[in-house]
Short mmCIF file of C-alpha atoms and ligand atoms in Angstrom, two decimals:
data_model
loop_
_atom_site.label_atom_id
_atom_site.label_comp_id
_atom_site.label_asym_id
_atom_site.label_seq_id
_atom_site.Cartn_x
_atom_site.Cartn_y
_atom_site.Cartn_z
CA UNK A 21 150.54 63.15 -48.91
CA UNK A 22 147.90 63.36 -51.98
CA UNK A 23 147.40 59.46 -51.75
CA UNK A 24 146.23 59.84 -48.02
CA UNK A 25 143.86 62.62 -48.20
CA UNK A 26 140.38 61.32 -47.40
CA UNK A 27 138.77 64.20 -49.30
CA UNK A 28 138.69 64.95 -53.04
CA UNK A 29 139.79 67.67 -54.92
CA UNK A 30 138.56 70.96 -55.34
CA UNK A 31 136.55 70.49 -51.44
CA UNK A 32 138.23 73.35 -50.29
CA UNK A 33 138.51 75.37 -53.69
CA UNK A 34 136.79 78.56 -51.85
CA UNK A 35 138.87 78.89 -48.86
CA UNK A 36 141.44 81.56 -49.29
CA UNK A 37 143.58 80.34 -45.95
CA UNK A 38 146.12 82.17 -43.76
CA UNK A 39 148.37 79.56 -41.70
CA UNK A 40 150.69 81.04 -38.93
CA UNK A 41 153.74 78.93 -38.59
CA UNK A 42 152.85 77.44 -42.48
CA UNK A 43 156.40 77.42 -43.65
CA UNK A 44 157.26 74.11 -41.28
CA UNK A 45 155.88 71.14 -39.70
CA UNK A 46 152.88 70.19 -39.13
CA UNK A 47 151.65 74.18 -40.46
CA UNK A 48 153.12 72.91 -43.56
CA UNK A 49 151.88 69.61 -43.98
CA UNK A 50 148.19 71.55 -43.62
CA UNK A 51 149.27 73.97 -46.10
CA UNK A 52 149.99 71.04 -48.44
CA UNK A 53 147.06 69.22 -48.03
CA UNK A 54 144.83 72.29 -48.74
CA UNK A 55 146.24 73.14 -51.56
CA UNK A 56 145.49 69.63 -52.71
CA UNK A 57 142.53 70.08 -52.22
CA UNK A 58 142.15 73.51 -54.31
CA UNK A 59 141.98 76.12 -51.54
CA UNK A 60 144.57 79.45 -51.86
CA UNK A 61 146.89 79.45 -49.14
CA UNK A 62 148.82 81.79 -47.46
CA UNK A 63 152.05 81.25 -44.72
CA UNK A 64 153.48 83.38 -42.55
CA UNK A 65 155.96 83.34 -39.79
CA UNK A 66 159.20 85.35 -38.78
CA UNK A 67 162.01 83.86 -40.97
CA UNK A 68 161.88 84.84 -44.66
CA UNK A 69 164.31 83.08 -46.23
CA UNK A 70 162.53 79.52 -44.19
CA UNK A 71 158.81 80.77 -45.91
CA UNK A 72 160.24 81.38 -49.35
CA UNK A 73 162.02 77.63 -49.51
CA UNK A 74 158.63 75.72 -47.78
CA UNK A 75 156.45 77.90 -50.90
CA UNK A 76 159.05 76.37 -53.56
CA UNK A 77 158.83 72.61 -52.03
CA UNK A 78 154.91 72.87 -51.78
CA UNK A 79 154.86 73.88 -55.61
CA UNK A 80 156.95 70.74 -56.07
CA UNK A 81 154.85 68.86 -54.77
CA UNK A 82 151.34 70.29 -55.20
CA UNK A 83 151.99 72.21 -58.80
CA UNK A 84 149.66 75.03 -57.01
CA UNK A 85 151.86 77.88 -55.68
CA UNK A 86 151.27 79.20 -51.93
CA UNK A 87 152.15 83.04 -51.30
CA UNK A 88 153.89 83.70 -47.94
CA UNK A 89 154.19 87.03 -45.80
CA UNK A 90 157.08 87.41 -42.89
CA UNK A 91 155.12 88.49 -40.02
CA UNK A 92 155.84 87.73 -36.49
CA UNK A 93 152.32 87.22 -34.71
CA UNK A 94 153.43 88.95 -30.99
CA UNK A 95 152.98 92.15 -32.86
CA UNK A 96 149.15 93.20 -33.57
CA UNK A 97 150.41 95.78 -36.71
CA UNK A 98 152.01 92.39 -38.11
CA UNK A 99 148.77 90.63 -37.81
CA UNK A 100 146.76 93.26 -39.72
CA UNK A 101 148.95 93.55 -42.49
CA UNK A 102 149.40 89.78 -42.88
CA UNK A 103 145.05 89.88 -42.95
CA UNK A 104 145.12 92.84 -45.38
CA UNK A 105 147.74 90.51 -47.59
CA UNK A 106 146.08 87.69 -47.92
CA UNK A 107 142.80 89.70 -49.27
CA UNK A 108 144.53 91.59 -51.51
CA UNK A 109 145.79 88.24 -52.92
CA UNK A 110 142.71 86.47 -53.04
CA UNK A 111 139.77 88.88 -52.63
CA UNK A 112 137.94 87.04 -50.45
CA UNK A 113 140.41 85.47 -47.00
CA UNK A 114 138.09 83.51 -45.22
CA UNK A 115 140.08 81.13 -43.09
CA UNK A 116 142.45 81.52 -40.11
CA UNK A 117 144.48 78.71 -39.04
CA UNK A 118 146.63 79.63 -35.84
CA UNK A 119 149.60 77.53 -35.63
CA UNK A 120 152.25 79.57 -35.14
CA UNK A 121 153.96 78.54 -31.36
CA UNK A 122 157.05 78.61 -29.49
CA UNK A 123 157.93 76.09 -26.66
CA UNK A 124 161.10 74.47 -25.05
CA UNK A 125 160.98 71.93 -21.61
CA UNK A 126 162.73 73.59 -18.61
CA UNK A 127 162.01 73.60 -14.88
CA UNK A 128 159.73 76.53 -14.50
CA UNK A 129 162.14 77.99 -11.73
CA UNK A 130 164.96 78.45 -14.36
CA UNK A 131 163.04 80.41 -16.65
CA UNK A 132 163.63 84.30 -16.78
CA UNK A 133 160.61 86.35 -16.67
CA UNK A 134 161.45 87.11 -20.41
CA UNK A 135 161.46 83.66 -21.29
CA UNK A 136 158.27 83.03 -20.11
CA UNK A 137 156.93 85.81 -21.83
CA UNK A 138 158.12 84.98 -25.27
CA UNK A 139 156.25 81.63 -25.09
CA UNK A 140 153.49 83.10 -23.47
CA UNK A 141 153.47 86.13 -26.67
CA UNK A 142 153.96 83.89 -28.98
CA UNK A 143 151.37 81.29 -28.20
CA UNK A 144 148.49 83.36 -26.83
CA UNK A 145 149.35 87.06 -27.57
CA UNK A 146 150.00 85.76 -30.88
CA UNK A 147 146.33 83.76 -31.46
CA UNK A 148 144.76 86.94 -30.09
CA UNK A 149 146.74 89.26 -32.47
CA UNK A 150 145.64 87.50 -35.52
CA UNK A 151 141.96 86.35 -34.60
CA UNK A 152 141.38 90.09 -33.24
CA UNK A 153 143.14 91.52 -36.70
CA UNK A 154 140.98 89.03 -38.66
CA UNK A 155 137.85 89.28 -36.80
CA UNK A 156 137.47 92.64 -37.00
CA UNK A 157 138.24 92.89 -40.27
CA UNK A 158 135.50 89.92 -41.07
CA UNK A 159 132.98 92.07 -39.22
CA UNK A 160 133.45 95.19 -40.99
CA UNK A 161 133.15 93.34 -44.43
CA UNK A 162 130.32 91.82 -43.25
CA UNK A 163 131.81 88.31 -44.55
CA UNK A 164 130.60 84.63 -43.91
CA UNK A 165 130.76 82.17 -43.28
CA UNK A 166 134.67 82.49 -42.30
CA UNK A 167 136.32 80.08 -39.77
CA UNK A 168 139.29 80.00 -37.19
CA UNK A 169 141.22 77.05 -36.50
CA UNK A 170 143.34 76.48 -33.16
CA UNK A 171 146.10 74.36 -32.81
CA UNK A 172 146.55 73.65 -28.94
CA UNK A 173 147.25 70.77 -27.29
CA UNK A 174 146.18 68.09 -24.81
CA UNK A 175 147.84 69.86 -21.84
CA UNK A 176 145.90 72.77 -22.52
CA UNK A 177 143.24 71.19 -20.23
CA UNK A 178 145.44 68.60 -18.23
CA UNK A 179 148.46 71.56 -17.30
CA UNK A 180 152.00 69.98 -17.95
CA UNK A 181 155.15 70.17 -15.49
CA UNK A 182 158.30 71.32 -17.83
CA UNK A 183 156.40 73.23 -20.63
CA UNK A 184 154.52 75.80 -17.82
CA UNK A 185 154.33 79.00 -20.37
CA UNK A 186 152.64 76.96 -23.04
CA UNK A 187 150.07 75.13 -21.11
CA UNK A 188 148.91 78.15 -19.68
CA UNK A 189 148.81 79.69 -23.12
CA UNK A 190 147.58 77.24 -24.73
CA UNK A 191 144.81 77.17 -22.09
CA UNK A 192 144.19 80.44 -22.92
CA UNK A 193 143.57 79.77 -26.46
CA UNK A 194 141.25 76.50 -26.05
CA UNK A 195 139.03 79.35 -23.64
CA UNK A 196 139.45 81.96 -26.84
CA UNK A 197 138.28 78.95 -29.04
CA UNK A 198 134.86 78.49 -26.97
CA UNK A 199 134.58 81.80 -26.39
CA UNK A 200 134.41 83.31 -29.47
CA UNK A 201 132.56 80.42 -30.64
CA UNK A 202 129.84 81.58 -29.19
CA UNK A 203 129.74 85.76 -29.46
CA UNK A 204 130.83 85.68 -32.83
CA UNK A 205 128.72 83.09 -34.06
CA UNK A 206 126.35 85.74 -34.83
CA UNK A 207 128.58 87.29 -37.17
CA UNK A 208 128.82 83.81 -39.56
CA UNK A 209 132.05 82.55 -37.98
CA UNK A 210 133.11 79.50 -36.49
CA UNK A 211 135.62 78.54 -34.17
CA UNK A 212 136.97 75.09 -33.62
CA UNK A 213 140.67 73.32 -31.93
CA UNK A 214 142.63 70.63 -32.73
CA UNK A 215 144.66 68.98 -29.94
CA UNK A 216 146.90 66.95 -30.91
CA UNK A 217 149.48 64.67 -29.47
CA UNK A 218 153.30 63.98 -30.19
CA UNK A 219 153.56 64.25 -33.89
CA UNK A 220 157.33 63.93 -34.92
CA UNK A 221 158.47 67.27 -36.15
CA UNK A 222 161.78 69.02 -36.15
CA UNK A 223 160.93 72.34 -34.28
CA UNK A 224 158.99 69.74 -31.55
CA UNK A 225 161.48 67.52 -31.15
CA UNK A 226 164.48 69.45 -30.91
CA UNK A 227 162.77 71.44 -27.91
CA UNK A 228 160.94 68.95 -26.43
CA UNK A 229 162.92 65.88 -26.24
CA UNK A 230 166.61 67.22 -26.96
CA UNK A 231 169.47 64.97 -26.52
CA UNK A 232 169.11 61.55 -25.68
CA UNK A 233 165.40 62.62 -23.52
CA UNK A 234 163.51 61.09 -26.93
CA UNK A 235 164.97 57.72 -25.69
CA UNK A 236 164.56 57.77 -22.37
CA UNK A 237 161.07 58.88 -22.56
CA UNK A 238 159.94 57.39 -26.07
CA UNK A 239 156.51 59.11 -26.16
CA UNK A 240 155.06 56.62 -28.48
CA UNK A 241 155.61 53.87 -25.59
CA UNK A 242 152.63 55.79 -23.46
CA UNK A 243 150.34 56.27 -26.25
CA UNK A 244 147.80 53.62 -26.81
CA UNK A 245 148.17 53.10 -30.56
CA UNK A 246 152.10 52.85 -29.16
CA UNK A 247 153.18 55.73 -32.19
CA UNK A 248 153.28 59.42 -32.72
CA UNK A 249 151.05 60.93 -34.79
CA UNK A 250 151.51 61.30 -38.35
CA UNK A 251 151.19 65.00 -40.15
CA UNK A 252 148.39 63.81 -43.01
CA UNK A 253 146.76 62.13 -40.15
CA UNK A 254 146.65 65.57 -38.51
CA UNK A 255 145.87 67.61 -42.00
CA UNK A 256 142.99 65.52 -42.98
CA UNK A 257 141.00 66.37 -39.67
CA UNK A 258 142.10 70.59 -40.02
CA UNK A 259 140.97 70.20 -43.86
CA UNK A 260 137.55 68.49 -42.27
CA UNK A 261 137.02 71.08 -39.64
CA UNK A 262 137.96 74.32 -42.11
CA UNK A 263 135.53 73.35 -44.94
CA UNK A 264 131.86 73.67 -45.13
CA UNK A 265 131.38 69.78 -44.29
CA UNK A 266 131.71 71.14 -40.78
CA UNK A 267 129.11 73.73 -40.59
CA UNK A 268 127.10 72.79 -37.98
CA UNK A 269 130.75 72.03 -35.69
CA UNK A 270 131.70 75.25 -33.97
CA UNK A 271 133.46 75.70 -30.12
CA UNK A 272 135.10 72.05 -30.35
CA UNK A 273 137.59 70.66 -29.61
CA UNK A 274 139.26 67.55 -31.22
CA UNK A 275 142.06 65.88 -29.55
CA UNK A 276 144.42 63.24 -32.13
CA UNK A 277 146.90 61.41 -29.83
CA UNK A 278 146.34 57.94 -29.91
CA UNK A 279 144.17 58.22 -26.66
CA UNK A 280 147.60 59.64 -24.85
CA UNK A 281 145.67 61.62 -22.27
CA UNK A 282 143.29 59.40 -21.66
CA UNK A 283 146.35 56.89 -20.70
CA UNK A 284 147.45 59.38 -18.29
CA UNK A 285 144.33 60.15 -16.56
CA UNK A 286 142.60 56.72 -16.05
CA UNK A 287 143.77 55.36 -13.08
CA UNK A 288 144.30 51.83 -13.51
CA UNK A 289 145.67 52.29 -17.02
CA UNK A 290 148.58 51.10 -16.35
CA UNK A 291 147.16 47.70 -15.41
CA UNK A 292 147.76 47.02 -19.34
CA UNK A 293 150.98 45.11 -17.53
CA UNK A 294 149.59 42.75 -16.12
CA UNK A 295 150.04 39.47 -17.88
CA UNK A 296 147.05 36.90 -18.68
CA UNK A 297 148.44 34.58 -15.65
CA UNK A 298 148.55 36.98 -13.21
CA UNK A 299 144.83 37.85 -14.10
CA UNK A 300 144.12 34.42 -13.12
CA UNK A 301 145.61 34.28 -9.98
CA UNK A 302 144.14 37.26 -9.17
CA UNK A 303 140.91 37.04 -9.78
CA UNK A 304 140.65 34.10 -7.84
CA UNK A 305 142.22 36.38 -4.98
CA UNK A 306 139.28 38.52 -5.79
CA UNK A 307 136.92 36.02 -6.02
CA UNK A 308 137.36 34.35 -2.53
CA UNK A 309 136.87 37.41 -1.00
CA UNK A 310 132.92 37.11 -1.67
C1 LIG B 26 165.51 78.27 -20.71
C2 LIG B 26 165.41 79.56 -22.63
C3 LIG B 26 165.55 78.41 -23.44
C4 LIG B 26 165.69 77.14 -22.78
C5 LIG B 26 165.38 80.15 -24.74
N1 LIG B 26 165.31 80.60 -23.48
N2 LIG B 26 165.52 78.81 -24.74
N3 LIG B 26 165.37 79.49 -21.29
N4 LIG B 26 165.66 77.12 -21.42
N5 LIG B 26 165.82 76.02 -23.47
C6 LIG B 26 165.17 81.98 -23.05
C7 LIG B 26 166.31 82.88 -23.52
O1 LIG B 26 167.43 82.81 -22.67
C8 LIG B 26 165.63 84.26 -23.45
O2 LIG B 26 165.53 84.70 -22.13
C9 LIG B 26 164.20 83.94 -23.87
O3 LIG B 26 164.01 82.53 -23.63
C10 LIG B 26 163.95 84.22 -25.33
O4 LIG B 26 164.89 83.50 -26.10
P1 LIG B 26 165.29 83.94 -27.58
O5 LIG B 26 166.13 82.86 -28.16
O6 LIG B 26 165.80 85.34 -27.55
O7 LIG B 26 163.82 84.03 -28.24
P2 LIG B 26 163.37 83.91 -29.73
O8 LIG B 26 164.53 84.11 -30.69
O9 LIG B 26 162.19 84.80 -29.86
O10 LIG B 26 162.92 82.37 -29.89
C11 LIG B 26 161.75 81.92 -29.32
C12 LIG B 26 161.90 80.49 -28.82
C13 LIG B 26 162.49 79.55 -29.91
C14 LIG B 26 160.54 80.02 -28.35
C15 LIG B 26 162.86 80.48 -27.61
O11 LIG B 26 162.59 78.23 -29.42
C16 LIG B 26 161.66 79.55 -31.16
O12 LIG B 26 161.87 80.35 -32.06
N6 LIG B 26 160.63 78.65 -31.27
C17 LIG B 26 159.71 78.60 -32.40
C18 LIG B 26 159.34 77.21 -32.81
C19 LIG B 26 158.95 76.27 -31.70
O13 LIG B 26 159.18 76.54 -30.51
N7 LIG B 26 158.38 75.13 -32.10
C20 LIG B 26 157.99 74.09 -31.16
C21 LIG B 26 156.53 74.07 -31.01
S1 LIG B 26 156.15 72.55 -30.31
P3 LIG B 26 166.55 85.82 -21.51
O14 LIG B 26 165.97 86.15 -20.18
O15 LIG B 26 167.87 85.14 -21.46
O16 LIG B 26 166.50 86.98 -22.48
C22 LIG B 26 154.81 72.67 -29.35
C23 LIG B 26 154.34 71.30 -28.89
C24 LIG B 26 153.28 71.35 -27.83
O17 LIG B 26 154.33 73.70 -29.08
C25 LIG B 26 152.82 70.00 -27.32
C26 LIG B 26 153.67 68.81 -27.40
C27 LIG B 26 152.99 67.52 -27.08
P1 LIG B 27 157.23 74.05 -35.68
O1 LIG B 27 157.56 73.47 -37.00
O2 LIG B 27 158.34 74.60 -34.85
O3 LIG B 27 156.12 75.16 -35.91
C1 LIG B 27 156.04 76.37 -35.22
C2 LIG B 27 155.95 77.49 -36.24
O4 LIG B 27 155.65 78.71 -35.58
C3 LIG B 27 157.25 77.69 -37.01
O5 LIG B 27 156.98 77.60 -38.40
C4 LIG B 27 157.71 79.09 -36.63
O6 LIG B 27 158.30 79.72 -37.76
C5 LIG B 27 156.39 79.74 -36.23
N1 LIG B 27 156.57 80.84 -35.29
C6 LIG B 27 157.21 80.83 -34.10
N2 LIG B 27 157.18 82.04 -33.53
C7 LIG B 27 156.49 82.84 -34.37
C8 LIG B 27 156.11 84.21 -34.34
N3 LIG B 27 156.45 85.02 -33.32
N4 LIG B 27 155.39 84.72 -35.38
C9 LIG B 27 155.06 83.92 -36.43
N5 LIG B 27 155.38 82.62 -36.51
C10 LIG B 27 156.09 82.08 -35.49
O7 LIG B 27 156.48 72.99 -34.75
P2 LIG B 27 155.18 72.09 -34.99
O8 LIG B 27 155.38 70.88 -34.22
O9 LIG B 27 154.84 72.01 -36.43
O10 LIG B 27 154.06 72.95 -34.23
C11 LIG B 27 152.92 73.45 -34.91
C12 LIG B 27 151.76 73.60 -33.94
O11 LIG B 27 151.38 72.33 -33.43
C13 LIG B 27 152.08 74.47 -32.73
O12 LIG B 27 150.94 75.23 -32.39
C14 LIG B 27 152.35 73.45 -31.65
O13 LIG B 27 152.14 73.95 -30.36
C15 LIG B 27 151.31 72.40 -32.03
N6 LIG B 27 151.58 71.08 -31.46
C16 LIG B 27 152.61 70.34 -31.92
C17 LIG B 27 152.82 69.08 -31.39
C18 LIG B 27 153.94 68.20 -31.86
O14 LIG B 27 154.16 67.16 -31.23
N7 LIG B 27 154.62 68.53 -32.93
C19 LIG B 27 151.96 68.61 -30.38
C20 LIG B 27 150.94 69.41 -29.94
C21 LIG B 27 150.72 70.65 -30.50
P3 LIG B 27 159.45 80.85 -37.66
O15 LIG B 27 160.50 80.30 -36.77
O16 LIG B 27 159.82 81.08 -39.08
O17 LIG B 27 158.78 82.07 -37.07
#
């Protein structure tokens, strides 16, 4: 990872950063990359024993040493003691990545109403827990300039069939994002999203495209660049977004697929199959029609 950072070390050594969902993919490729590049870091997520291995594996490969916190994000008492840890460990938090997220494909009519919720807690309940917990507790400390980072998706605008309870949350979080991007600006924080793509990670995968579904419906074969993302890929942009380089960027939204939306939406994309021949012949078609 070190050898395909595009910033150098020590950009982000005053950002004291709390990552939801830091202790596995692409959470903790972020977490890896900022403490590259000198910033204290801080995961959290529900399973203990997950958080405590990721911290040893980042010292491995970082030398710096993350702390972690179990916390599980649905609950808002959670939240406020994972903000009051991280301060106590570094004085000063200052950065909020939320990352954390649950998610499985299903046909929306075979979901209980509790499964739905879980997604829906997780994903949006979850965002709101910890920017509320950390916002507030930025405003009473009168400290800035602090930031919040988003993870979402693309189908947080587009909607998705098969993954209903996290579109609509993360819908809910990309309106969050520009929302509080603007009322809290006056407070000295910023707000910003990433939206990424497929990236390749285990928790993704196994829930998304179980089974043989990643070969029938390859994701890399609608994606432009025709491959998934990669996580430095994704941890360069969060480290650009999070660090002072970004100042002036607040209530965005930055989407790293490959241009896979794009693909979907344009209408005639999938003209891309037409071969060089056929063009001929039909633009002669076309042509004669003057
Ligand atoms: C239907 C399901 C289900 C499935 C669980 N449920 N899996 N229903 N199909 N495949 C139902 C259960 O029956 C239960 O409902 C309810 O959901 C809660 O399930 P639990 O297992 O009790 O919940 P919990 O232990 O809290 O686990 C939450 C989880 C799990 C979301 C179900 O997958 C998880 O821990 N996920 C965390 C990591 C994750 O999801 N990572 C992927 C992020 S990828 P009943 O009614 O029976 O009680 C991502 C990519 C976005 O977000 C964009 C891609 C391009
Ligand atoms: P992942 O490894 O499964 O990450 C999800 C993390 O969330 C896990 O570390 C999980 O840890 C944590 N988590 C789940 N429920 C939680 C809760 N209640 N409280 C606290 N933490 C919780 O999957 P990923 O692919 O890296 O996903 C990371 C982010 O990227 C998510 O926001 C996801 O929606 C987004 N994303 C991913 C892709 C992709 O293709 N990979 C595409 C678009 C967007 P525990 O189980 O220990 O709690």
């Amino acid at each position: 990872m070190k050898s395909k950072l595009m910033f150098k070390n020590g950009i982000l050594k005053d950002k004291n950063i709390l990552i939801t969902g830091g202790g596995s993919g692409l959470g903790k490729a972020m977490a890896e990359a900022f403490l590259h590049l000198g910033a204290h870091v801080v995961i959290c997520s529900r399973n203990q024993e997950k958080l405590h291995a990721a911290v040893e594996d980042l010292y491995t490969k970082t030398g710096r040493k993350a702390a972690y916190l179990p916390c599980d994000v649905r609950h808002y008492e959670e939240a406020q003691k994972a903000v009051q840890f991280i301060e106590n460990q570094t004085g000063n938090f200052n950065v909020l990545v939320n990352n954390a997220a649950g998610n499985f494909i299903s046909p929306t009519e075979r979901l209980s109403a509790h499964a739905f919720d879980v997604i829906l807690d997780i994903v949006l309940r979850g965002t709101k827990n910890m920017t509320l917990a950390a916002g507030k507790f930025w405003i009473d400390k009168q400290r800035h300039p602090v930031n919040v980072l988003n993870i979402v998706t693309t189908y947080a605008w587009t909607g998705s069939g098969y993954v209903v309870p996290s579109a609509a949350a993360k819908a809910g979080v990309l309106a969050m994002t520009r929302s509080l991007a603007v009322e809290w600006a006056k407070y000295g924080m910023r707000f910003n999203a990433i939206a990424p793509g497929p990236f390749p990670t285990k928790g993704a995968w196994e829930r998304l495209l179980p089974g043989r579904l990643e070969e029938k419906f390859d994701p890399s074969r609608r994606i432009p660049l025709k491959r998934t993302g990669k996580a430095w890929e994704l941890a360069n942009l969060a480290a650009f977004l999070i660090s002072d380089y970004a100042a002036y960027i607040n209530g965005e939204v930055v989407t790293i697929d490959g241009g896979e939306w794009l693909n979907g939406a344009g209408q005639f994309n999938a003209f891309d199959q037409i071969t060089a021949h056929e063009w001929d012949r039909l633009t002669e078609i076309i042509k004669r029609k003057k």
